[in-house]
Coordinates of C-alpha atoms and ligand atoms in Angstrom, one line a residue:
M22 CA -10.9 16.0 10.6
I23 CA -10.7 17.0 7.0
I24 CA -12.3 20.4 6.9
I25 CA -14.0 21.0 3.6
I26 CA -13.9 25.6 3.5
R27 CA -17.5 26.9 1.8
E28 CA -16.2 27.9 -2.0
S29 CA -17.9 31.4 -1.5
A30 CA -15.3 32.2 1.7
T31 CA -13.7 35.8 2.3
S32 CA -10.5 36.1 2.8
E33 CA -10.2 37.8 6.0
E34 CA -12.2 33.8 7.1
R35 CA -9.9 32.4 5.6
A36 CA -7.5 33.8 7.5
Q37 CA -9.9 33.6 10.5
L38 CA -9.7 29.9 10.1
M39 CA -5.5 28.9 9.7
T40 CA -4.7 30.7 12.4
L41 CA -7.2 29.4 14.7
I42 CA -6.2 25.9 13.1
C43 CA -2.1 27.7 13.9
R44 CA -2.9 28.0 17.9
V45 CA -5.2 24.7 18.3
T46 CA -2.6 22.4 16.6
G47 CA 0.1 24.4 17.4
R48 CA 1.4 24.8 14.1
N49 CA 3.0 27.9 12.2
E50 CA 4.1 28.5 8.5
S51 CA 4.4 24.7 8.3
N52 CA 3.8 22.4 5.0
W53 CA -0.3 21.5 5.6
D54 CA -1.8 25.2 6.4
K55 CA -2.4 26.1 3.3
P56 CA -5.7 24.0 1.4
I57 CA -5.8 21.5 -1.0
T58 CA -8.1 21.4 -3.6
I59 CA -8.9 17.5 -4.3
A60 CA -13.2 16.6 -5.7
G61 CA -13.1 19.5 -6.3
H62 CA -12.7 20.7 -2.8
Q63 CA -10.8 23.1 -0.9
V64 CA -9.6 20.9 2.3
I65 CA -7.6 21.2 5.8
A66 CA -6.7 17.8 6.3
L67 CA -5.6 17.4 10.6
D68 CA -5.6 14.7 12.9
G69 CA -8.8 15.1 14.9
K70 CA -7.5 12.8 17.7
L71 CA -4.4 15.9 18.5
L72 CA -7.3 17.9 19.4
D73 CA -9.7 18.4 22.5
T74 CA -13.4 18.3 21.7
Q75 CA -13.3 22.5 22.1
A76 CA -10.9 23.1 19.9
C77 CA -13.0 21.0 17.3
T78 CA -16.0 22.5 18.1
T79 CA -14.8 25.7 17.1
L80 CA -13.1 25.1 14.2
S81 CA -16.4 23.6 13.1
Q82 CA -17.9 26.8 13.7
Q83 CA -15.6 29.0 11.4
S84 CA -17.5 30.3 8.9
A85 CA -14.7 29.8 6.4
V86 CA -16.0 26.2 7.4
E87 CA -18.5 24.2 4.7
R88 CA -18.2 20.9 6.3
V89 CA -16.0 18.8 9.0
I90 CA -16.1 15.0 7.8
R91 CA -13.9 12.9 10.2
V92 CA -11.1 10.0 9.8
N93 CA -10.0 8.1 12.1
T94 CA -8.0 6.7 9.6
P95 CA -3.9 8.3 10.1
Y96 CA -4.5 8.8 6.8
K97 CA -7.0 10.9 6.0
L98 CA -6.9 12.7 2.1
V99 CA -6.3 9.3 0.9
S100 CA -9.2 7.8 2.4
R101 CA -11.9 6.3 1.5
T102 CA -14.1 7.3 3.9
F103 CA -13.3 11.3 2.8
K104 CA -13.9 11.3 -1.2
A105 CA -15.7 7.6 -1.8
E106 CA -15.7 6.9 -5.7
S107 CA -12.0 5.7 -7.3
S108 CA -9.9 8.6 -8.1
S109 CA -8.2 8.6 -12.1
V110 CA -5.2 10.4 -12.8
L111 CA -5.2 11.7 -16.3
V112 CA -1.4 11.3 -17.5
G113 CA 0.3 12.5 -20.7
D114 CA -2.3 15.9 -21.5
A115 CA 0.8 18.7 -20.9
S116 CA 3.0 17.1 -23.4
R117 CA 2.7 16.5 -27.1
C118 CA 2.1 12.9 -26.6
N119 CA -1.2 10.3 -26.5
P120 CA -2.7 10.8 -22.5
V121 CA -3.6 7.9 -21.1
V122 CA -6.2 7.5 -17.6
I123 CA -5.2 5.6 -14.9
G124 CA -8.1 4.2 -12.9
S125 CA -11.0 4.7 -15.2
T126 CA -14.1 1.6 -14.4
S127 CA -14.4 2.2 -19.0
M128 CA -11.8 1.7 -19.8
P129 CA -9.2 -1.5 -20.2
P130 CA -6.3 -1.7 -17.3
V131 CA -3.6 0.4 -18.1
L132 CA -0.1 -1.2 -19.3
I133 CA 3.2 0.8 -18.3
A134 CA 6.0 -1.0 -20.7
G135 CA 9.5 -0.5 -21.5
P136 CA 12.7 -1.6 -19.9
C137 CA 14.5 -0.8 -16.4
A138 CA 17.1 1.4 -17.3
V139 CA 17.7 3.6 -20.4
E140 CA 20.3 2.5 -21.6
S141 CA 21.2 3.5 -25.5
R142 CA 20.0 5.8 -28.2
V143 CA 18.7 2.6 -30.2
Q144 CA 17.5 0.2 -27.2
L145 CA 14.7 2.9 -25.9
L146 CA 14.0 3.8 -29.3
S147 CA 13.6 0.0 -30.3
T148 CA 11.9 -0.7 -27.2
A149 CA 9.7 2.2 -26.7
C150 CA 8.1 1.1 -30.4
A151 CA 8.2 -2.5 -29.7
V152 CA 6.6 -2.2 -26.1
Q153 CA 3.9 0.1 -28.3
A154 CA 3.1 -1.9 -30.9
A155 CA 2.4 -4.8 -28.3
G156 CA -0.9 -2.5 -27.0
A157 CA 1.7 -0.7 -23.9
Q158 CA 0.5 3.2 -23.3
I159 CA 3.1 4.1 -21.4
L160 CA 6.6 3.7 -21.4
R161 CA 8.9 3.2 -18.7
G162 CA 12.3 3.4 -18.5
G163 CA 15.1 3.9 -16.1
A164 CA 17.2 7.5 -16.2
F165 CA 18.3 8.0 -12.6
K166 CA 19.0 4.1 -11.0
P167 CA 19.1 3.4 -7.5
R168 CA 20.9 0.4 -7.2
T169 CA 22.2 -2.0 -4.7
S170 CA 25.6 -1.9 -5.3
P171 CA 28.0 1.4 -6.1
Y172 CA 29.9 -0.3 -9.6
Q173 CA 26.0 -1.7 -10.6
F174 CA 25.0 0.9 -13.7
Q175 CA 23.6 4.0 -12.6
G176 CA 22.1 5.4 -15.1
L177 CA 22.0 7.8 -17.9
G178 CA 21.5 10.8 -15.5
I179 CA 20.0 13.4 -17.6
E180 CA 21.1 12.0 -20.6
G181 CA 18.5 9.2 -20.1
L182 CA 15.5 11.7 -19.3
H183 CA 16.8 12.9 -22.9
L184 CA 16.1 10.1 -24.7
L185 CA 12.9 9.3 -22.7
A186 CA 11.0 12.8 -24.7
E187 CA 12.5 11.6 -27.5
A188 CA 11.0 8.2 -27.5
R189 CA 7.9 10.1 -26.6
Q190 CA 8.0 12.5 -29.8
V191 CA 8.3 9.0 -31.4
T192 CA 5.9 6.6 -30.1
G193 CA 2.9 9.4 -28.7
L194 CA 3.9 7.4 -26.0
P195 CA 3.8 8.9 -22.4
V196 CA 6.4 8.5 -20.1
I197 CA 7.2 7.2 -16.2
T198 CA 10.6 8.0 -14.7
E199 CA 12.7 7.6 -11.4
V200 CA 13.5 10.6 -9.3
M201 CA 15.6 9.7 -6.0
Q202 CA 16.5 13.1 -5.2
P203 CA 14.1 16.3 -4.3
D204 CA 15.8 19.0 -6.3
L205 CA 15.7 16.7 -9.0
V206 CA 12.5 17.1 -8.8
E207 CA 11.9 20.2 -11.1
T208 CA 14.1 19.0 -13.9
V209 CA 13.0 15.3 -13.9
A210 CA 8.9 16.8 -14.4
Q211 CA 10.3 18.8 -17.5
Y212 CA 10.8 15.3 -19.4
A213 CA 8.9 12.7 -17.7
D214 CA 4.6 12.6 -17.8
I215 CA 4.2 10.6 -14.8
L216 CA 7.5 10.9 -11.8
Q217 CA 7.6 7.2 -10.5
I218 CA 9.3 7.1 -6.1
G219 CA 11.3 3.6 -5.9
S220 CA 10.5 1.8 -2.9
R221 CA 14.0 2.3 -1.7
N222 CA 11.9 6.2 -1.0
M223 CA 8.7 5.4 0.3
Q224 CA 9.4 7.5 3.5
N225 CA 12.3 10.0 2.0
F226 CA 9.7 13.1 3.3
P227 CA 11.0 15.3 1.6
L228 CA 11.4 14.1 -1.9
L229 CA 7.7 13.0 -1.0
L230 CA 6.7 16.6 -0.2
A231 CA 8.6 17.6 -3.5
V232 CA 7.5 16.1 -5.5
G233 CA 3.9 16.9 -3.4
R234 CA 4.7 20.3 -4.7
N235 CA 5.6 20.0 -7.9
N236 CA 5.7 22.8 -10.1
L237 CA 4.7 21.1 -13.1
H238 CA 1.8 19.2 -11.3
R239 CA 2.7 16.1 -12.7
P240 CA 1.1 13.3 -11.4
V241 CA 3.2 10.7 -9.1
M242 CA 3.7 6.9 -8.8
L243 CA 4.3 5.7 -5.6
K244 CA 5.7 2.4 -5.3
R245 CA 5.2 0.7 -1.8
G246 CA 8.6 0.8 0.0
F247 CA 9.6 -3.5 0.5
A248 CA 9.8 -3.7 4.1
A249 CA 6.4 -1.2 4.2
T250 CA 2.8 -1.5 5.6
I251 CA 0.0 -0.4 4.1
D252 CA -0.6 1.8 6.3
E253 CA 2.4 3.3 6.0
W254 CA 2.2 3.0 2.6
L255 CA -0.6 5.4 2.9
L256 CA 0.6 7.7 5.0
A257 CA 3.8 8.5 1.9
A258 CA 0.7 8.2 -0.2
E259 CA -0.8 11.5 2.6
Y260 CA 2.2 13.5 2.3
I261 CA 1.6 14.0 -1.0
V262 CA -2.0 15.0 -1.4
A263 CA -1.4 17.3 1.4
A264 CA 1.3 19.3 0.4
G265 CA -1.2 19.8 -2.6
N266 CA -0.9 17.1 -5.4
P267 CA -3.8 14.4 -5.5
N268 CA -3.0 12.5 -8.4
V269 CA -1.7 9.6 -7.0
I270 CA -1.0 5.8 -8.0
L271 CA 0.2 3.1 -5.6
C272 CA 2.3 0.6 -7.1
E273 CA 2.7 -2.8 -5.4
R274 CA 5.9 -4.0 -6.2
G275 CA 6.5 -7.1 -3.6
I276 CA 7.5 -6.8 -0.3
R277 CA 10.5 -8.7 1.3
S278 CA 10.3 -12.3 2.1
F279 CA 12.2 -15.3 3.5
D280 CA 11.6 -17.1 0.8
P281 CA 15.1 -16.1 -1.7
Q282 CA 12.6 -18.7 -4.5
T283 CA 11.6 -15.3 -5.9
R284 CA 13.4 -11.9 -5.4
N285 CA 9.9 -10.5 -3.4
L286 CA 7.0 -11.5 -2.6
L287 CA 3.7 -9.9 -4.5
D288 CA 1.3 -9.6 -1.9
L289 CA -2.2 -9.5 -4.2
A290 CA -4.3 -9.2 -1.0
C291 CA -3.2 -5.9 -0.5
V292 CA -5.1 -4.7 -4.5
P293 CA -8.6 -5.6 -3.5
L294 CA -7.6 -3.6 0.6
L295 CA -6.0 -1.2 -0.7
H296 CA -9.7 -0.4 -3.0
Q297 CA -11.5 -1.3 0.4
L298 CA -9.2 1.7 2.1
T299 CA -8.2 4.1 -0.9
H300 CA -10.3 6.2 -3.7
L301 CA -5.8 6.0 -5.0
P302 CA -5.9 3.8 -8.0
V303 CA -3.1 0.5 -7.3
I304 CA -1.0 -0.9 -9.9
V305 CA 1.0 -4.1 -9.8
D306 CA 4.9 -4.7 -11.0
P307 CA 4.8 -8.8 -11.3
S308 CA 8.5 -8.0 -13.1
H309 CA 10.1 -6.6 -9.3
A310 CA 7.6 -7.9 -7.6
T311 CA 9.3 -12.5 -8.5
G312 CA 12.1 -11.2 -9.6
R313 CA 11.4 -14.4 -12.7
R314 CA 10.3 -13.8 -16.1
E315 CA 8.8 -17.1 -16.7
L316 CA 6.4 -15.7 -13.8
V317 CA 5.7 -12.4 -14.9
P318 CA 2.8 -13.4 -17.7
T319 CA 0.9 -15.6 -14.8
M320 CA 1.1 -12.6 -11.8
S321 CA 0.2 -9.9 -14.6
R322 CA -2.9 -12.0 -15.3
A323 CA -3.7 -12.7 -11.3
A324 CA -3.0 -9.1 -10.5
I325 CA -5.5 -8.5 -12.7
A326 CA -8.3 -10.6 -11.7
A327 CA -7.4 -9.4 -8.0
G328 CA -9.3 -5.8 -10.4
A329 CA -5.5 -3.8 -10.2
D330 CA -6.1 -1.1 -12.1
G331 CA -2.6 -2.2 -14.3
L332 CA 0.6 -2.8 -14.7
I333 CA 4.0 -1.8 -14.9
L334 CA 6.2 -4.2 -16.7
E335 CA 10.4 -4.7 -17.3
V336 CA 10.4 -5.5 -21.5
H337 CA 13.5 -5.4 -22.7
P338 CA 14.2 -6.9 -26.3
D339 CA 17.3 -8.7 -25.4
P340 CA 16.8 -9.4 -21.9
N341 CA 19.8 -11.3 -20.9
S342 CA 21.9 -8.1 -22.3
A343 CA 19.9 -5.4 -19.8
L344 CA 21.9 -3.9 -17.7
C345 CA 19.7 -4.0 -15.4
D346 CA 17.1 -6.8 -14.2
G347 CA 17.1 -9.0 -17.0
R348 CA 16.9 -11.6 -15.0
Q349 CA 12.5 -10.2 -14.8
S350 CA 12.5 -8.7 -17.9
I351 CA 9.7 -10.5 -20.8
T352 CA 10.6 -9.1 -24.4
P353 CA 8.0 -7.1 -26.5
E354 CA 6.8 -10.8 -28.1
E355 CA 5.7 -12.2 -24.8
L356 CA 4.7 -8.8 -23.3
K357 CA 1.9 -8.7 -26.8
T358 CA 0.2 -12.2 -25.1
V359 CA 0.3 -10.1 -21.8
V360 CA -1.8 -7.7 -23.3
Y361 CA -4.0 -9.7 -24.2
E362 CA -4.9 -12.2 -21.4
T363 CA -4.7 -9.2 -19.1
H364 CA -7.5 -7.3 -21.2
L365 CA -9.0 -10.5 -21.9
I366 CA -9.5 -11.5 -17.8
A367 CA -10.3 -7.3 -17.0
Q368 CA -13.3 -7.3 -19.7
V369 CA -14.6 -10.9 -17.9
M370 CA -13.6 -8.9 -14.1
K371 CA -16.1 -6.1 -15.5
G372 CA -18.7 -9.0 -16.8
Q373 CA -18.8 -7.4 -19.8
K374 CA -20.5 -9.0 -22.7
D375 CA -18.8 -6.6 -25.2
L376 CA -15.3 -7.9 -25.8
S377 CA -14.9 -4.8 -28.3
W378 CA -11.9 -3.9 -26.3
V379 CA -10.3 -7.6 -27.3
A380 CA -7.6 -7.3 -30.5
Ligands
PEP2 C1 12.8 0.3 -11.2 O1 11.1 0.2 -11.5 O2 13.3 -0.4 -12.2 C2 12.7 -0.5 -9.3 C3 14.0 0.6 -8.8 O3 11.4 -1.0 -8.7 P1 11.7 -0.3 -7.3 O4 11.8 0.7 -6.8 O5 10.1 -1.6 -7.1 O6 12.8 -1.2 -6.9
MN3 MN1 13.9 -2.5 -13.0

C-alpha cells in the first residue's frame, strides 16, 4: 500500500502516523520511515500484505493521511498502479552543460555514447567531441570498471572522473559513469550527471541505498542484472526510489543465455512490458547485450521500435585498440548512422508526419 500524506498535515499528525507505522509494521527508525516526495506527493510505501485488515483501516483513518492506494505488486512506488503517467528524468541541470530529458514523449530518444572505459585524456576528449558531432546527447565513460578478471584494466579511478568533467566542459554533454562502492557515491556524484549501477551490482543493496540518498540528487541508471527477473529489477529500482530518489532510469543490457554466439541475450520484450508495469523510463544497451559491433546498429533500431526511451552505446575511435569491450564498440562514424536511423524510427513510432527531428 502507498500512503499519501496530506500536504497540510501538521508535524504532530505526521509524527503520530510515523509512530503508528512503526508499531504496525514492527519497524523502528528503519530506512523507509521517512516520507519521500514523488509525483508532487509526500508518500510512504508499505507491504500491505504484512498488515492485518484492522491495521490497514487504522492507518488509512489517520488525520495525516490524504488517501491510501493499494498496489498489489511487490514493487510499489515504481509501479504504474501508483503513477499512471510516464516519468521523465532531467539530467545535467546542475552542471554547466546542456540538460537532457530522458523519457520525454515529445523529444527524440536520448542517445548516450562513449567509450566503455576512460583510457586517457586524448582518447576521452576525442571520443567526446566525435560522439557529440554524431548527435549523442550524453557522454558515457567508465572510470571504475567492474572486470571479470583482476588482471584486466580496472579503469583510471578518480583521474577518470576528472577527465569526464573536462570532457563535459569541452562539449557541454552531461556525463554518466559507474559507481561500484557505497563509500564512493558522493565523490562520483560530484563529477557525474547520472550515476550508473552496473549489472553486477543490481542487487548490491547498500549501494542502491547510497545512490538513493545521494546528497547531490543525481539521477541513477540501473542496469539489469544479467540473471535478474523483471520483478527483481523493479524491486532494485524500488530500493532507490524508496530511499528518496525518484529519478531512476532502467537499462536493459541483455541477460545470460546458453548460447555463447552473442555475449548476452537482448530481452527486447522487456521494453514494452516494463512500460506496462512501471512509469520509469527504459533505455537499451545493445553493446553489452550483443557483444558484437556489427549487431549494434540493427539492435539499436529494434530497441527504438520496441519503445525504448533511449540507447547507451559503446563508441571508440579505434575499437580494435580499446582497453575494454572493443569487440562491441562502434566508431563515431557508425554512431552517426545509428542516430539518424533511430530518430527516423522514433518518428514513425510516434506516428508524426513532421520529420523535423531528422537531420
Ligand atoms: C558498462 O556499461 O561498461 C558495463 C560494465 O555494463 P554492465 O554493467 O551492463 O556489464
Ligand atoms: Mn563495457
